[in-house]
PDB file of C-alpha atoms in Angstrom:
ATOM      1  CA  MET P  16      28.411  -8.335   0.871  1.00  0.00           C
ATOM      2  CA  PRO P  17      24.236  -7.488   0.045  1.00  0.00           C
ATOM      3  CA  VAL P  18      24.308  -6.270  -4.401  1.00  0.00           C
ATOM      4  CA  ARG P  19      23.100  -2.083  -2.529  1.00  0.00           C
ATOM      5  CA  SER P  20      25.902  -2.155  -0.410  1.00  0.00           C
ATOM      6  CA  TYR P  21      27.794  -2.661  -3.785  1.00  0.00           C
ATOM      7  CA  ASN P  22      25.913  -0.065  -5.460  1.00  0.00           C
ATOM      8  CA  ARG P  23      25.637   2.390  -2.754  1.00  0.00           C
ATOM      9  CA  ARG P  24      29.028   2.671  -2.352  1.00  0.00           C
ATOM     10  CA  GLY P  25      30.235   2.345  -6.375  1.00  0.00           C
ATOM     11  CA  LEU P  26      27.344   5.268  -6.634  1.00  0.00           C
ATOM     12  CA  ALA P  27      29.579   7.311  -3.569  1.00  0.00           C
ATOM     13  CA  ILE P  28      32.725   6.413  -5.198  1.00  0.00           C
ATOM     14  CA  THR P  29      31.370   8.311  -8.403  1.00  0.00           C
ATOM     15  CA  ALA P  30      29.450  11.178  -6.912  1.00  0.00           C
ATOM     16  CA  ILE P  31      33.072  12.378  -4.686  1.00  0.00           C
ATOM     17  CA  GLY P  32      35.272  12.276  -8.269  1.00  0.00           C
ATOM     18  CA  GLY P  33      33.173  13.933  -9.788  1.00  0.00           C
ATOM     19  CA  MET P  34      33.006  16.425  -7.533  1.00  0.00           C
ATOM     20  CA  LEU P  35      36.409  16.185  -6.666  1.00  0.00           C
ATOM     21  CA  PHE P  36      37.337  17.429 -11.078  1.00  0.00           C
ATOM     22  CA  THR P  37      34.233  19.640 -10.542  1.00  0.00           C
ATOM     23  CA  LEU P  38      36.819  21.890  -8.088  1.00  0.00           C
ATOM     24  CA  ASP P  39      39.129  20.698 -10.285  1.00  0.00           C
ATOM     25  CA  VAL P  40      38.050  22.765 -13.394  1.00  0.00           C
ATOM     26  CA  PRO P  41      37.381  26.368 -12.596  1.00  0.00           C
ATOM     27  CA  LEU P  42      41.144  25.907 -10.916  1.00  0.00           C
ATOM     28  CA  LEU P  43      42.581  25.499 -13.867  1.00  0.00           C
ATOM     29  CA  ARG P  44      41.089  27.039 -15.731  1.00  0.00           C
ATOM     30  CA  LEU P  45      41.925  30.625 -13.374  1.00  0.00           C
ATOM     31  CA  ALA P  46      46.018  28.720 -13.542  1.00  0.00           C
ATOM     32  CA  ALA P  47      46.672  30.021 -16.910  1.00  0.00           C
ATOM     33  CA  GLY P  48      49.207  28.598 -17.312  1.00  0.00           C
ATOM     34  CA  ASP P  49      51.494  27.035 -20.515  1.00  0.00           C
ATOM     35  CA  PRO P  50      49.838  23.075 -20.844  1.00  0.00           C
ATOM     36  CA  TRP P  51      52.580  21.853 -20.459  1.00  0.00           C
ATOM     37  CA  THR P  52      53.096  23.052 -17.009  1.00  0.00           C
ATOM     38  CA  MET P  53      49.943  22.685 -15.646  1.00  0.00           C
ATOM     39  CA  ILE P  54      50.584  18.503 -16.343  1.00  0.00           C
ATOM     40  CA  PHE P  55      53.770  18.553 -15.106  1.00  0.00           C
ATOM     41  CA  ALA P  56      52.120  20.332 -11.793  1.00  0.00           C
ATOM     42  CA  ARG P  57      49.257  18.438 -12.089  1.00  0.00           C
ATOM     43  CA  GLY P  58      51.232  15.019 -12.520  1.00  0.00           C
ATOM     44  CA  ILE P  59      53.621  15.322  -9.603  1.00  0.00           C
ATOM     45  CA  CYS P  60      51.245  16.429  -7.223  1.00  0.00           C
ATOM     46  CA  LEU P  61      48.751  12.707  -8.698  1.00  0.00           C
ATOM     47  CA  ALA P  62      52.444  11.551  -8.256  1.00  0.00           C
ATOM     48  CA  PHE P  63      52.762  12.170  -4.559  1.00  0.00           C
ATOM     49  CA  ALA P  64      49.120  11.286  -3.528  1.00  0.00           C
ATOM     50  CA  ILE P  65      49.415   8.501  -4.630  1.00  0.00           C
ATOM     51  CA  SER P  66      52.876   8.028  -2.943  1.00  0.00           C
ATOM     52  CA  LEU P  67      51.515   8.689   0.121  1.00  0.00           C
ATOM     53  CA  TRP P  68      48.912   6.318  -0.327  1.00  0.00           C
ATOM     54  CA  TRP P  69      50.722   3.447  -1.461  1.00  0.00           C
ATOM     55  CA  TYR P  70      53.919   3.630   2.275  1.00  0.00           C
ATOM     56  CA  LEU P  71      50.024   4.573   4.471  1.00  0.00           C
ATOM     57  CA  TYR P  72      48.668   1.179   3.165  1.00  0.00           C
ATOM     58  CA  ARG P  73      51.362  -0.886   3.611  1.00  0.00           C
ATOM     59  CA  ARG P  74      51.938   1.077   7.304  1.00  0.00           C
ATOM     60  CA  ALA P  75      48.306   0.099   8.184  1.00  0.00           C
ATOM     61  CA  SER P  76      48.060  -3.182   6.789  1.00  0.00           C
ATOM     62  CA  GLY P  77      51.693  -4.585   6.933  1.00  0.00           C
ATOM     63  CA  ALA P  78      51.398  -6.110   3.635  1.00  0.00           C
ATOM     64  CA  GLN P  79      54.529  -6.489   1.458  1.00  0.00           C
ATOM     65  CA  ALA P  80      53.011  -5.248  -1.771  1.00  0.00           C
ATOM     66  CA  PRO P  81      55.394  -3.201  -4.764  1.00  0.00           C
ATOM     67  CA  PHE P  82      54.684   0.240  -5.797  1.00  0.00           C
ATOM     68  CA  ILE P  83      54.165  -1.202  -9.577  1.00  0.00           C
ATOM     69  CA  ASN P  84      53.992  -4.526  -9.516  1.00  0.00           C
ATOM     70  CA  GLY P  85      55.381  -5.953 -12.399  1.00  0.00           C
ATOM     71  CA  TRP P  86      52.863  -5.273 -15.921  1.00  0.00           C
ATOM     72  CA  PRO P  87      49.898  -4.183 -14.705  1.00  0.00           C
ATOM     73  CA  GLY P  88      51.299  -1.300 -11.946  1.00  0.00           C
ATOM     74  CA  VAL P  89      53.352  -0.302 -15.082  1.00  0.00           C
ATOM     75  CA  ALA P  90      49.672  -0.322 -17.928  1.00  0.00           C
ATOM     76  CA  VAL P  91      48.672   1.857 -14.846  1.00  0.00           C
ATOM     77  CA  ALA P  92      51.368   4.440 -14.990  1.00  0.00           C
ATOM     78  CA  VAL P  93      50.899   4.914 -18.060  1.00  0.00           C
ATOM     79  CA  THR P  94      46.829   5.167 -18.607  1.00  0.00           C
ATOM     80  CA  ASN P  95      46.939   7.244 -15.754  1.00  0.00           C
ATOM     81  CA  THR P  96      49.546   9.807 -17.570  1.00  0.00           C
ATOM     82  CA  MET P  97      47.808   9.854 -20.289  1.00  0.00           C
ATOM     83  CA  ALA P  98      44.313  10.599 -18.385  1.00  0.00           C
ATOM     84  CA  ASN P  99      46.908  13.689 -16.864  1.00  0.00           C
ATOM     85  CA  ILE P 100      47.588  14.699 -20.326  1.00  0.00           C
ATOM     86  CA  MET P 101      43.680  14.400 -22.349  1.00  0.00           C
ATOM     87  CA  PHE P 102      42.195  16.278 -18.790  1.00  0.00           C
ATOM     88  CA  ILE P 103      44.622  19.045 -19.488  1.00  0.00           C
ATOM     89  CA  ALA P 104      43.914  19.015 -22.582  1.00  0.00           C
ATOM     90  CA  ALA P 105      40.216  19.400 -22.544  1.00  0.00           C
ATOM     91  CA  VAL P 106      39.934  21.787 -19.780  1.00  0.00           C
ATOM     92  CA  THR P 107      42.670  24.067 -21.923  1.00  0.00           C
ATOM     93  CA  LYS P 108      42.103  23.367 -25.636  1.00  0.00           C
ATOM     94  CA  THR P 109      38.009  23.556 -24.535  1.00  0.00           C
ATOM     95  CA  THR P 110      35.244  25.628 -23.466  1.00  0.00           C
ATOM     96  CA  ALA P 111      33.203  23.049 -23.081  1.00  0.00           C
ATOM     97  CA  ALA P 112      35.616  20.889 -20.314  1.00  0.00           C
TER      98      ALA P 112
END
C-alpha cells in the first residue's frame, strides 16, 4: 500500500475521532452529573462497544483471538480506564476541555 494511502487513512481516523470527541464533551456537560457516575456510565458503554466489536470481528474473520491478549491486553485495558477517568475529570473540572 502506498504511503499516501496510509496518510489518508490516518487523517480520516483522526478526523473521525476528533468529531466523536467534539460531540462527547457537550453531552457530558449537559448531563451535569456526578463525575464518578459519568465515569461508570461511560466505562460501561465503552466496555460494551469494545466487546461487541471483538465479538463481531471473531464471527466475521473466524479468528480465535482472546479478548485480553496477555499482559499487553491488560496494559491496554488499564490505559483505557485511566484515559476515561482523566477525560471525564478534564471535562467536569475545567472550562476549557
